[in-house]
mmCIF file of C-alpha atoms and ligand atoms in Angstrom:
data_model
loop_
_atom_site.group_PDB
_atom_site.id
_atom_site.type_symbol
_atom_site.label_atom_id
_atom_site.label_comp_id
_atom_site.label_asym_id
_atom_site.label_seq_id
_atom_site.Cartn_x
_atom_site.Cartn_y
_atom_site.Cartn_z
ATOM 1 C CA UNK A 295 22.779 71.310 -90.244
ATOM 2 C CA UNK A 296 26.245 71.934 -88.789
ATOM 3 C CA UNK A 297 28.978 69.667 -90.068
ATOM 4 C CA UNK A 298 30.245 66.902 -87.807
ATOM 5 C CA UNK A 299 34.021 66.498 -87.686
ATOM 6 C CA UNK A 300 35.575 63.437 -86.117
ATOM 7 C CA UNK A 301 38.960 64.281 -84.577
ATOM 8 C CA UNK A 302 41.305 61.413 -83.759
ATOM 9 C CA UNK A 303 43.864 62.344 -81.107
ATOM 10 C CA UNK A 304 41.528 65.182 -80.143
ATOM 11 C CA UNK A 305 42.837 65.354 -76.568
ATOM 12 C CA UNK A 306 46.450 65.900 -77.622
ATOM 13 C CA UNK A 307 48.268 69.204 -77.921
ATOM 14 C CA UNK A 308 47.299 70.190 -81.473
ATOM 15 C CA UNK A 309 44.118 68.098 -81.424
ATOM 16 C CA UNK A 310 42.644 69.815 -78.364
ATOM 17 C CA UNK A 311 43.247 73.303 -79.764
ATOM 18 C CA UNK A 312 41.739 72.275 -83.084
ATOM 19 C CA UNK A 313 38.633 70.881 -81.357
ATOM 20 C CA UNK A 314 38.272 74.172 -79.451
ATOM 21 C CA UNK A 315 38.561 76.096 -82.726
ATOM 22 C CA UNK A 316 35.996 73.879 -84.484
ATOM 23 C CA UNK A 317 33.512 74.111 -81.598
ATOM 24 C CA UNK A 318 33.938 77.890 -81.512
ATOM 25 C CA UNK A 319 32.989 77.971 -85.209
ATOM 26 C CA UNK A 320 29.818 75.947 -84.846
ATOM 27 C CA UNK A 321 31.025 72.495 -85.877
ATOM 28 C CA UNK A 322 29.855 69.373 -84.097
ATOM 29 C CA UNK A 323 32.995 67.656 -82.837
ATOM 30 C CA UNK A 324 33.507 63.987 -81.980
ATOM 31 C CA UNK A 325 36.783 62.988 -80.316
ATOM 32 C CA UNK A 326 38.474 59.605 -80.495
ATOM 33 C CA UNK A 327 41.563 59.314 -78.298
ATOM 34 C CA UNK A 328 43.140 56.420 -76.429
ATOM 35 C CA UNK A 329 44.794 58.830 -73.959
ATOM 36 C CA UNK A 330 48.162 57.047 -74.034
ATOM 37 C CA UNK A 331 49.757 60.472 -74.296
ATOM 38 C CA UNK A 332 46.945 62.855 -73.365
ATOM 39 C CA UNK A 333 44.784 63.654 -70.380
ATOM 40 C CA UNK A 334 41.026 62.953 -70.433
ATOM 41 C CA UNK A 335 40.655 66.132 -68.344
ATOM 42 C CA UNK A 336 41.278 68.061 -71.540
ATOM 43 C CA UNK A 337 37.863 67.110 -72.926
ATOM 44 C CA UNK A 338 35.903 69.264 -70.459
ATOM 45 C CA UNK A 339 38.318 72.119 -70.998
ATOM 46 C CA UNK A 340 37.783 72.023 -74.755
ATOM 47 C CA UNK A 341 34.041 72.394 -74.138
ATOM 48 C CA UNK A 342 34.652 75.202 -71.642
ATOM 49 C CA UNK A 343 36.653 77.279 -74.123
ATOM 50 C CA UNK A 344 33.733 77.283 -76.558
ATOM 51 C CA UNK A 345 30.843 77.263 -74.073
ATOM 52 C CA UNK A 346 29.335 74.234 -75.796
ATOM 53 C CA UNK A 347 29.849 70.483 -75.461
ATOM 54 C CA UNK A 348 31.575 67.978 -77.695
ATOM 55 C CA UNK A 349 29.107 65.834 -79.641
ATOM 56 C CA UNK A 350 30.949 62.764 -78.380
ATOM 57 C CA UNK A 351 34.216 61.587 -76.862
ATOM 58 C CA UNK A 352 35.416 58.004 -77.072
ATOM 59 C CA UNK A 353 38.394 56.315 -75.468
ATOM 60 C CA UNK A 354 39.479 54.195 -78.387
ATOM 61 C CA UNK A 355 42.565 53.259 -80.357
ATOM 62 C CA UNK A 356 42.610 54.093 -84.064
ATOM 63 C CA UNK A 357 43.842 50.573 -84.764
ATOM 64 C CA UNK A 358 40.663 49.164 -83.205
ATOM 65 C CA UNK A 359 38.369 48.651 -86.175
ATOM 66 C CA UNK A 360 35.408 47.561 -84.081
ATOM 67 C CA UNK A 361 35.594 50.610 -81.803
ATOM 68 C CA UNK A 362 35.957 52.966 -84.772
ATOM 69 C CA UNK A 363 33.017 51.325 -86.505
ATOM 70 C CA UNK A 364 30.845 51.983 -83.449
ATOM 71 C CA UNK A 365 31.821 55.653 -83.454
ATOM 72 C CA UNK A 366 31.040 56.038 -87.167
ATOM 73 C CA UNK A 367 27.739 54.226 -86.632
ATOM 74 C CA UNK A 368 26.786 56.576 -83.785
ATOM 75 C CA UNK A 369 27.497 59.834 -85.665
ATOM 76 C CA UNK A 370 26.928 61.126 -89.151
ATOM 77 C CA UNK A 371 30.566 62.031 -89.778
ATOM 78 C CA UNK A 372 31.146 64.612 -92.544
ATOM 79 C CA UNK A 373 34.928 64.896 -92.271
ATOM 80 C CA UNK A 374 37.807 63.451 -90.277
ATOM 81 C CA UNK A 375 40.916 65.148 -88.907
ATOM 82 C CA UNK A 376 43.477 62.475 -88.107
ATOM 83 C CA UNK A 377 46.006 63.491 -85.449
ATOM 84 C CA UNK A 378 46.257 60.268 -83.422
ATOM 85 C CA UNK A 379 49.862 59.105 -83.700
ATOM 86 C CA UNK A 380 53.127 58.724 -81.851
ATOM 87 C CA UNK A 381 55.349 61.757 -82.420
ATOM 88 C CA UNK A 382 58.623 61.567 -80.497
ATOM 89 C CA UNK A 383 61.590 61.266 -82.823
ATOM 90 C CA UNK A 384 63.951 59.705 -80.245
ATOM 91 C CA UNK A 385 61.378 57.145 -79.145
ATOM 92 C CA UNK A 386 60.691 56.227 -82.776
ATOM 93 C CA UNK A 387 64.315 55.177 -83.167
ATOM 94 C CA UNK A 388 64.012 52.883 -80.145
ATOM 95 C CA UNK A 389 60.550 51.509 -81.039
ATOM 96 C CA UNK A 390 60.153 51.672 -84.823
ATOM 97 C CA UNK A 391 57.644 48.838 -85.139
ATOM 98 C CA UNK A 392 55.303 50.478 -82.645
ATOM 99 C CA UNK A 393 55.535 53.710 -84.626
ATOM 100 C CA UNK A 394 54.674 52.004 -87.907
ATOM 101 C CA UNK A 395 51.902 50.013 -86.248
ATOM 102 C CA UNK A 396 50.147 53.029 -84.734
ATOM 103 C CA UNK A 397 50.927 55.712 -87.288
ATOM 104 C CA UNK A 398 50.637 53.722 -90.509
ATOM 105 C CA UNK A 399 48.438 50.844 -89.303
ATOM 106 C CA UNK A 400 46.078 53.262 -87.527
ATOM 107 C CA UNK A 401 45.748 55.392 -90.660
ATOM 108 C CA UNK A 402 44.890 52.325 -92.768
ATOM 109 C CA UNK A 403 42.266 51.127 -90.289
ATOM 110 C CA UNK A 404 40.751 54.602 -90.184
ATOM 111 C CA UNK A 405 40.672 54.817 -94.004
ATOM 112 C CA UNK A 406 39.016 51.462 -94.222
ATOM 113 C CA UNK A 407 36.303 52.369 -91.691
ATOM 114 C CA UNK A 408 35.803 55.725 -93.429
ATOM 115 C CA UNK A 409 35.269 53.836 -96.663
ATOM 116 C CA UNK A 410 32.757 51.471 -95.048
ATOM 117 C CA UNK A 411 30.770 54.530 -93.970
ATOM 118 C CA UNK A 412 31.249 56.499 -97.199
ATOM 119 C CA UNK A 413 33.211 59.263 -95.525
ATOM 120 C CA UNK A 414 35.688 60.625 -98.049
ATOM 121 C CA UNK A 415 36.929 63.924 -96.561
ATOM 122 C CA UNK A 416 40.127 63.823 -94.508
ATOM 123 C CA UNK A 417 42.663 66.268 -93.081
ATOM 124 C CA UNK A 418 45.881 64.454 -92.219
ATOM 125 C CA UNK A 419 48.481 65.525 -89.691
ATOM 126 C CA UNK A 420 51.920 65.450 -91.325
ATOM 127 C CA UNK A 421 55.257 66.962 -90.455
ATOM 128 C CA UNK A 422 58.037 69.060 -91.966
ATOM 129 C CA UNK A 423 60.346 66.341 -90.657
ATOM 130 C CA UNK A 424 59.623 64.423 -93.904
ATOM 131 C CA UNK A 425 62.304 66.671 -95.449
ATOM 132 C CA UNK A 426 65.068 65.454 -93.131
ATOM 133 C CA UNK A 427 68.216 67.550 -93.256
ATOM 134 C CA UNK A 428 67.125 70.377 -95.538
ATOM 135 C CA UNK A 429 69.853 71.681 -97.781
ATOM 136 C CA UNK A 430 68.055 74.908 -98.542
ATOM 137 C CA UNK A 431 65.370 76.808 -96.698
ATOM 138 C CA UNK A 432 62.630 77.915 -96.919
ATOM 139 C CA UNK A 433 61.059 74.566 -97.687
ATOM 140 C CA UNK A 434 58.234 74.371 -100.175
ATOM 141 C CA UNK A 435 55.836 71.461 -100.505
ATOM 142 C CA UNK A 436 58.007 70.328 -103.437
ATOM 143 C CA UNK A 437 61.375 70.406 -101.659
ATOM 144 C CA UNK A 438 63.046 66.983 -101.579
ATOM 145 C CA UNK A 439 61.871 64.530 -98.938
ATOM 146 C CA UNK A 440 64.407 62.386 -97.085
ATOM 147 C CA UNK A 441 63.200 61.278 -93.655
ATOM 148 C CA UNK A 442 65.989 60.567 -91.179
ATOM 149 C CA UNK A 443 64.079 58.650 -88.498
ATOM 150 C CA UNK A 444 61.165 56.191 -88.232
ATOM 151 C CA UNK A 445 58.739 58.881 -87.045
ATOM 152 C CA UNK A 446 59.294 60.983 -90.166
ATOM 153 C CA UNK A 447 59.179 57.832 -92.306
ATOM 154 C CA UNK A 448 55.746 56.935 -90.921
ATOM 155 C CA UNK A 449 54.421 60.388 -91.847
ATOM 156 C CA UNK A 450 55.806 60.191 -95.377
ATOM 157 C CA UNK A 451 54.499 56.647 -95.742
ATOM 158 C CA UNK A 452 51.014 57.812 -94.745
ATOM 159 C CA UNK A 453 51.205 60.663 -97.260
ATOM 160 C CA UNK A 454 52.073 58.143 -99.989
ATOM 161 C CA UNK A 455 49.275 55.800 -98.971
ATOM 162 C CA UNK A 456 46.829 58.700 -99.067
ATOM 163 C CA UNK A 457 48.111 59.778 -102.461
ATOM 164 C CA UNK A 458 47.621 56.290 -103.821
ATOM 165 C CA UNK A 459 44.176 55.925 -102.257
ATOM 166 C CA UNK A 460 43.161 59.253 -103.812
ATOM 167 C CA UNK A 461 44.529 58.153 -107.184
ATOM 168 C CA UNK A 462 42.212 55.154 -107.176
ATOM 169 C CA UNK A 463 39.140 56.276 -105.267
ATOM 170 C CA UNK A 464 37.814 59.183 -107.275
ATOM 171 C CA UNK A 465 35.612 60.703 -104.583
ATOM 172 C CA UNK A 466 38.358 61.053 -101.901
ATOM 173 C CA UNK A 467 39.396 64.531 -100.757
ATOM 174 C CA UNK A 468 42.516 64.649 -98.600
ATOM 175 C CA UNK A 469 44.580 67.526 -97.272
ATOM 176 C CA UNK A 470 47.891 66.681 -95.596
ATOM 177 C CA UNK A 471 49.249 69.525 -93.476
ATOM 178 C CA UNK A 472 52.966 69.526 -92.739
ATOM 179 C CA UNK A 473 53.517 71.334 -89.464
ATOM 180 C CA UNK A 474 56.719 73.088 -88.623
ATOM 181 C CA UNK A 475 57.177 73.691 -84.852
ATOM 182 C CA UNK A 476 53.798 74.207 -83.125
ATOM 183 C CA UNK A 477 54.097 75.984 -79.763
ATOM 184 C CA UNK A 478 52.071 78.260 -77.489
ATOM 185 C CA UNK A 479 48.685 77.630 -75.929
ATOM 186 C CA UNK A 480 45.020 78.590 -76.005
ATOM 187 C CA UNK A 481 44.624 82.253 -74.948
ATOM 188 C CA UNK A 482 42.174 81.191 -72.207
ATOM 189 C CA UNK A 483 44.991 79.360 -70.414
ATOM 190 C CA UNK A 484 42.757 76.263 -70.281
ATOM 191 C CA UNK A 485 44.618 74.310 -72.954
ATOM 192 C CA UNK A 486 48.326 73.976 -73.615
ATOM 193 C CA UNK A 487 51.224 71.612 -74.096
ATOM 194 C CA UNK A 488 51.711 69.112 -71.300
ATOM 195 C CA UNK A 489 54.601 66.808 -72.144
ATOM 196 C CA UNK A 490 55.139 63.794 -69.924
ATOM 197 C CA UNK A 491 58.512 63.663 -68.173
ATOM 198 C CA UNK A 492 61.381 65.910 -69.176
ATOM 199 C CA UNK A 493 60.346 67.976 -72.217
ATOM 200 C CA UNK A 494 62.292 67.089 -75.346
ATOM 201 C CA UNK A 495 61.177 70.211 -77.207
ATOM 202 C CA UNK A 496 62.502 73.694 -76.720
ATOM 203 C CA UNK A 497 59.448 75.801 -75.821
ATOM 204 C CA UNK A 498 58.033 73.580 -73.041
ATOM 205 C CA UNK A 499 61.526 73.213 -71.601
ATOM 206 C CA UNK A 500 62.049 76.989 -71.547
ATOM 207 C CA UNK A 501 58.618 77.450 -69.922
ATOM 208 C CA UNK A 502 59.555 74.985 -67.177
ATOM 209 C CA UNK A 503 62.831 76.827 -66.564
ATOM 210 C CA UNK A 504 60.925 80.125 -66.286
ATOM 211 C CA UNK A 505 58.501 78.674 -63.751
ATOM 212 C CA UNK A 506 61.365 77.227 -61.695
ATOM 213 C CA UNK A 507 60.688 73.565 -62.378
ATOM 214 C CA UNK A 508 64.043 73.131 -64.164
ATOM 215 C CA UNK A 509 67.298 74.854 -63.348
ATOM 216 C CA UNK A 510 68.608 75.804 -66.761
ATOM 217 C CA UNK A 511 68.193 75.226 -70.450
ATOM 218 C CA UNK A 512 70.860 73.383 -72.387
ATOM 219 C CA UNK A 513 71.319 75.082 -75.749
ATOM 220 C CA UNK A 514 72.229 72.299 -78.148
ATOM 221 C CA UNK A 515 75.122 73.816 -80.061
ATOM 222 C CA UNK A 516 76.077 77.350 -81.089
ATOM 223 C CA UNK A 517 78.254 76.488 -84.050
ATOM 224 C CA UNK A 518 75.580 76.012 -86.692
ATOM 225 C CA UNK A 519 75.785 78.056 -89.881
ATOM 226 C CA UNK A 520 73.022 80.394 -88.658
ATOM 227 C CA UNK A 521 73.195 84.092 -87.667
ATOM 228 C CA UNK A 522 73.867 83.391 -83.965
ATOM 229 C CA UNK A 523 75.084 79.819 -84.345
ATOM 230 C CA UNK A 524 72.049 78.194 -82.671
ATOM 231 C CA UNK A 525 69.387 76.124 -84.441
ATOM 232 C CA UNK A 526 66.741 78.007 -86.412
ATOM 233 C CA UNK A 527 63.138 76.792 -86.582
ATOM 234 C CA UNK A 528 59.773 78.008 -87.793
ATOM 235 C CA UNK A 529 57.727 78.200 -84.586
ATOM 236 C CA UNK A 530 54.026 78.479 -85.282
ATOM 237 C CA UNK A 531 51.332 79.316 -82.736
ATOM 238 C CA UNK A 532 49.157 76.292 -82.002
ATOM 239 C CA UNK A 533 46.054 78.496 -82.448
ATOM 240 C CA UNK A 534 47.233 79.289 -85.974
ATOM 241 C CA UNK A 535 47.733 75.559 -86.527
ATOM 242 C CA UNK A 536 44.216 74.927 -85.161
ATOM 243 C CA UNK A 537 42.779 77.673 -87.371
ATOM 244 C CA UNK A 538 44.641 76.166 -90.333
ATOM 245 C CA UNK A 539 42.807 72.877 -89.752
ATOM 246 C CA UNK A 540 39.441 74.587 -89.528
ATOM 247 C CA UNK A 541 40.144 76.438 -92.777
ATOM 248 C CA UNK A 542 41.369 73.170 -94.334
ATOM 249 C CA UNK A 543 38.034 71.528 -93.515
ATOM 250 C CA UNK A 544 36.303 74.450 -95.271
ATOM 251 C CA UNK A 545 38.480 73.827 -98.348
ATOM 252 C CA UNK A 546 38.173 70.035 -98.541
ATOM 253 C CA UNK A 547 35.602 70.375 -101.290
ATOM 254 C CA UNK A 548 37.714 72.644 -103.490
ATOM 255 C CA UNK A 549 38.605 69.556 -105.453
ATOM 256 C CA UNK A 550 38.995 65.812 -105.198
ATOM 257 C CA UNK A 551 42.333 64.093 -104.681
ATOM 258 C CA UNK A 552 45.271 64.668 -102.392
ATOM 259 C CA UNK A 553 46.950 68.000 -101.648
ATOM 260 C CA UNK A 554 49.849 68.787 -99.323
ATOM 261 C CA UNK A 555 50.402 72.130 -97.592
ATOM 262 C CA UNK A 556 52.995 73.534 -95.224
ATOM 263 C CA UNK A 557 51.728 74.996 -91.969
ATOM 264 C CA UNK A 558 54.370 77.429 -90.787
ATOM 265 C CA UNK A 559 54.926 81.174 -90.585
ATOM 266 C CA UNK A 560 57.877 81.530 -92.937
ATOM 267 C CA UNK A 561 59.899 83.178 -90.156
ATOM 268 C CA UNK A 562 63.036 81.601 -88.721
ATOM 269 C CA UNK A 563 63.743 81.937 -84.993
ATOM 270 C CA UNK A 564 66.968 80.807 -83.310
ATOM 271 C CA UNK A 565 67.156 79.135 -79.903
ATOM 272 C CA UNK A 566 68.612 82.336 -78.438
ATOM 273 C CA UNK A 567 65.872 84.473 -80.084
ATOM 274 C CA UNK A 568 63.264 82.270 -78.460
ATOM 275 C CA UNK A 569 64.981 82.409 -75.062
ATOM 276 C CA UNK A 570 65.065 86.215 -75.243
ATOM 277 C CA UNK A 571 61.412 86.422 -76.310
ATOM 278 C CA UNK A 572 60.334 84.117 -73.483
ATOM 279 C CA UNK A 573 62.320 86.095 -70.897
ATOM 280 C CA UNK A 574 60.584 89.240 -72.136
ATOM 281 C CA UNK A 575 57.104 87.655 -72.089
ATOM 282 C CA UNK A 576 57.517 86.108 -68.646
ATOM 283 C CA UNK A 577 59.613 88.803 -66.999
ATOM 284 C CA UNK A 578 61.830 85.982 -65.743
ATOM 285 C CA UNK A 579 65.447 85.236 -66.596
ATOM 286 C CA UNK A 580 66.021 81.981 -68.507
ATOM 287 C CA UNK A 581 69.346 80.596 -67.301
ATOM 288 C CA UNK A 582 70.971 78.679 -70.145
ATOM 289 C CA UNK A 583 74.262 77.169 -71.132
ATOM 290 C CA UNK A 584 75.595 76.019 -74.465
ATOM 291 C CA UNK A 585 76.310 72.292 -74.686
ATOM 292 C CA UNK A 586 77.117 69.940 -77.567
ATOM 293 C CA UNK A 587 74.814 69.605 -80.545
ATOM 294 C CA UNK A 588 71.972 67.114 -80.157
ATOM 295 C CA UNK A 589 72.501 64.161 -82.485
ATOM 296 C CA UNK A 590 70.142 64.284 -85.454
ATOM 297 C CA UNK A 591 69.481 68.036 -85.192
ATOM 298 C CA UNK A 592 69.681 70.214 -88.266
ATOM 299 C CA UNK A 593 70.734 73.855 -88.630
ATOM 300 C CA UNK A 594 67.561 75.401 -90.004
ATOM 301 C CA UNK A 595 64.000 74.420 -90.949
ATOM 302 C CA UNK A 596 61.744 77.209 -92.155
ATOM 303 C CA UNK A 597 58.558 76.988 -94.194
ATOM 304 C CA UNK A 598 57.718 78.654 -97.421
ATOM 305 C CA UNK A 599 54.154 79.397 -96.349
ATOM 306 C CA UNK A 600 53.020 80.917 -99.634
ATOM 307 C CA UNK A 601 51.129 77.929 -101.082
ATOM 308 C CA UNK A 602 48.489 77.862 -98.381
ATOM 309 C CA UNK A 603 48.124 81.645 -98.611
ATOM 310 C CA UNK A 604 47.612 81.444 -102.368
ATOM 311 C CA UNK A 605 45.162 78.542 -102.137
ATOM 312 C CA UNK A 606 43.025 79.693 -99.222
ATOM 313 C CA UNK A 607 43.821 83.383 -98.754
ATOM 314 C CA UNK A 608 44.789 82.450 -95.229
ATOM 315 C CA UNK A 609 47.992 83.085 -93.272
ATOM 316 C CA UNK A 610 49.152 82.718 -89.702
ATOM 317 C CA UNK A 611 48.716 85.895 -87.625
ATOM 318 C CA UNK A 612 50.307 85.237 -84.219
ATOM 319 C CA UNK A 613 53.930 86.239 -83.633
ATOM 320 C CA UNK A 614 56.671 84.887 -81.372
ATOM 321 C CA UNK A 615 55.681 87.251 -78.544
ATOM 322 C CA UNK A 616 52.130 85.827 -78.600
ATOM 323 C CA UNK A 617 53.477 82.265 -78.659
ATOM 324 C CA UNK A 618 55.628 82.954 -75.576
ATOM 325 C CA UNK A 619 52.928 84.926 -73.758
ATOM 326 C CA UNK A 620 50.324 82.175 -74.210
ATOM 327 C CA UNK A 621 52.742 79.345 -73.364
ATOM 328 C CA UNK A 622 53.754 81.268 -70.242
ATOM 329 C CA UNK A 623 50.135 81.823 -69.160
ATOM 330 C CA UNK A 624 49.420 78.090 -69.429
ATOM 331 C CA UNK A 625 52.640 77.212 -67.611
ATOM 332 C CA UNK A 626 51.867 79.589 -64.745
ATOM 333 C CA UNK A 627 48.318 78.301 -64.367
ATOM 334 C CA UNK A 628 49.508 74.677 -64.603
ATOM 335 C CA UNK A 629 53.006 74.491 -63.112
ATOM 336 C CA UNK A 630 52.660 70.696 -63.033
ATOM 337 C CA UNK A 631 50.634 70.331 -66.219
ATOM 338 C CA UNK A 632 47.092 68.932 -66.265
ATOM 339 C CA UNK A 633 46.964 66.936 -63.077
ATOM 340 C CA UNK A 634 45.710 63.961 -65.068
HETATM 341 C C1 UD1 B 71 61.245 68.112 -83.192
HETATM 342 C C2 UD1 B 71 61.143 66.949 -84.132
HETATM 343 C C3 UD1 B 71 60.038 67.194 -85.123
HETATM 344 C C4 UD1 B 71 58.738 67.517 -84.417
HETATM 345 C C5 UD1 B 71 58.963 68.728 -83.517
HETATM 346 C C6 UD1 B 71 57.748 69.139 -82.737
HETATM 347 C C7 UD1 B 71 63.474 66.194 -84.234
HETATM 348 C C8 UD1 B 71 64.662 65.969 -85.125
HETATM 349 N N1 UD1 B 71 62.401 66.750 -84.816
HETATM 350 O O1 UD1 B 71 61.661 69.226 -83.968
HETATM 351 O O2 UD1 B 71 59.868 66.072 -85.934
HETATM 352 O O3 UD1 B 71 57.746 67.813 -85.364
HETATM 353 O O4 UD1 B 71 60.006 68.395 -82.603
HETATM 354 O O5 UD1 B 71 57.361 68.148 -81.839
HETATM 355 O O6 UD1 B 71 63.468 65.831 -83.070
HETATM 356 N N2 UD1 B 71 66.842 72.792 -78.374
HETATM 357 C C9 UD1 B 71 67.741 73.191 -77.413
HETATM 358 N N3 UD1 B 71 67.565 72.742 -76.137
HETATM 359 C C10 UD1 B 71 66.532 71.927 -75.767
HETATM 360 C C11 UD1 B 71 65.603 71.530 -76.775
HETATM 361 C C12 UD1 B 71 65.796 71.981 -78.063
HETATM 362 O O7 UD1 B 71 68.692 73.925 -77.681
HETATM 363 O O8 UD1 B 71 66.442 71.541 -74.586
HETATM 364 C C13 UD1 B 71 66.981 73.304 -79.752
HETATM 365 C C14 UD1 B 71 67.184 72.228 -80.813
HETATM 366 O O9 UD1 B 71 68.528 71.936 -80.973
HETATM 367 C C15 UD1 B 71 66.561 72.905 -82.036
HETATM 368 C C16 UD1 B 71 65.459 73.788 -81.442
HETATM 369 O O10 UD1 B 71 65.786 73.971 -80.091
HETATM 370 O O11 UD1 B 71 67.496 73.737 -82.662
HETATM 371 C C17 UD1 B 71 64.075 73.188 -81.543
HETATM 372 O O12 UD1 B 71 64.089 71.879 -80.993
HETATM 373 P P1 UD1 B 71 62.742 71.066 -80.725
HETATM 374 O O13 UD1 B 71 61.767 71.929 -80.013
HETATM 375 O O14 UD1 B 71 63.123 69.771 -80.085
HETATM 376 O O15 UD1 B 71 62.134 70.835 -82.168
HETATM 377 P P2 UD1 B 71 62.793 70.164 -83.471
HETATM 378 O O16 UD1 B 71 64.003 69.409 -83.137
HETATM 379 O O17 UD1 B 71 62.887 71.221 -84.516
#
């Protein structure tokens, strides 16, 4: 019998790619998504990438215990991947209570319904932002945590809740994956990143400049203590992130309890490196101009990706050129995103 994985937030950017990866590897996949920040059109596209359908797709909020209970009653769920959450740092500063309610409250409701149905295997979507302003990179799973905004606080709070739950419920198996900067798109061009409004993140903004939807990129500061002065990040291909989740599901039974792993490449890329790589991949110039630093930004965040490699014998394989090429393909095919 194939395993059934319930994916909350399965229509979102990372969620949709992970569902495609799971389907392609023979899993039965059930999606729960309230579509506040994702298009329902994505669901058919996920199925198309794998040539087989989802086992179920429900429009439901993870805080809705009754709706979740119905989903768990309708499927024999073997494991859960929990993506559903708000994720915009700036918005979290303006609406902290909403962030705690959805991200922390939703996780608690999900855990409680999982418990009711004796489901004890969970992969949790966390973030490298739990480290805040890193003093030294690369960051290991044991580097100090010091969230600097409500979004990052909600992720760290969830990690602590999960740790405590695992300490007291002996059968629980939880893997929290801390993503660095997921970018790129599915190689089919069917799935990609479709931010609403003006993109806040670098890669989607650059892609929209390349396609002519925005005039020029603002580079937020070139006076950081980095080789070219612009911010350095660990961009990781969303298909590697998706694969990482599939491999995580395979390793849930390695042992009980809670484990945390970084999901990054270990390679630092500056804003100007990324601009150059995207220009190369797209064959288009990326007009850009240096402006002031963005408040809250840090100089460099790069993963030490060795723990996951040691534990699972798995590493990311897609480089910056592949990230740009795939993001560009999606952008060209969908100049205005999924048309909802
Ligand atoms: C942000 C979030 C992080 C989240 C990640 C992916 C913050 C502090 N962190 O990371 O929690 O996991 O997005 O969603 O917001 N840049 C420009 N011009 C732009 C946009 C970005 O120069 O128009 C620069 C930034 O200064 C930074 C780099 O590009 O150096 C990456 O920025 P971004 O893509 O927004 O990601 P992070 O800020 O690293």
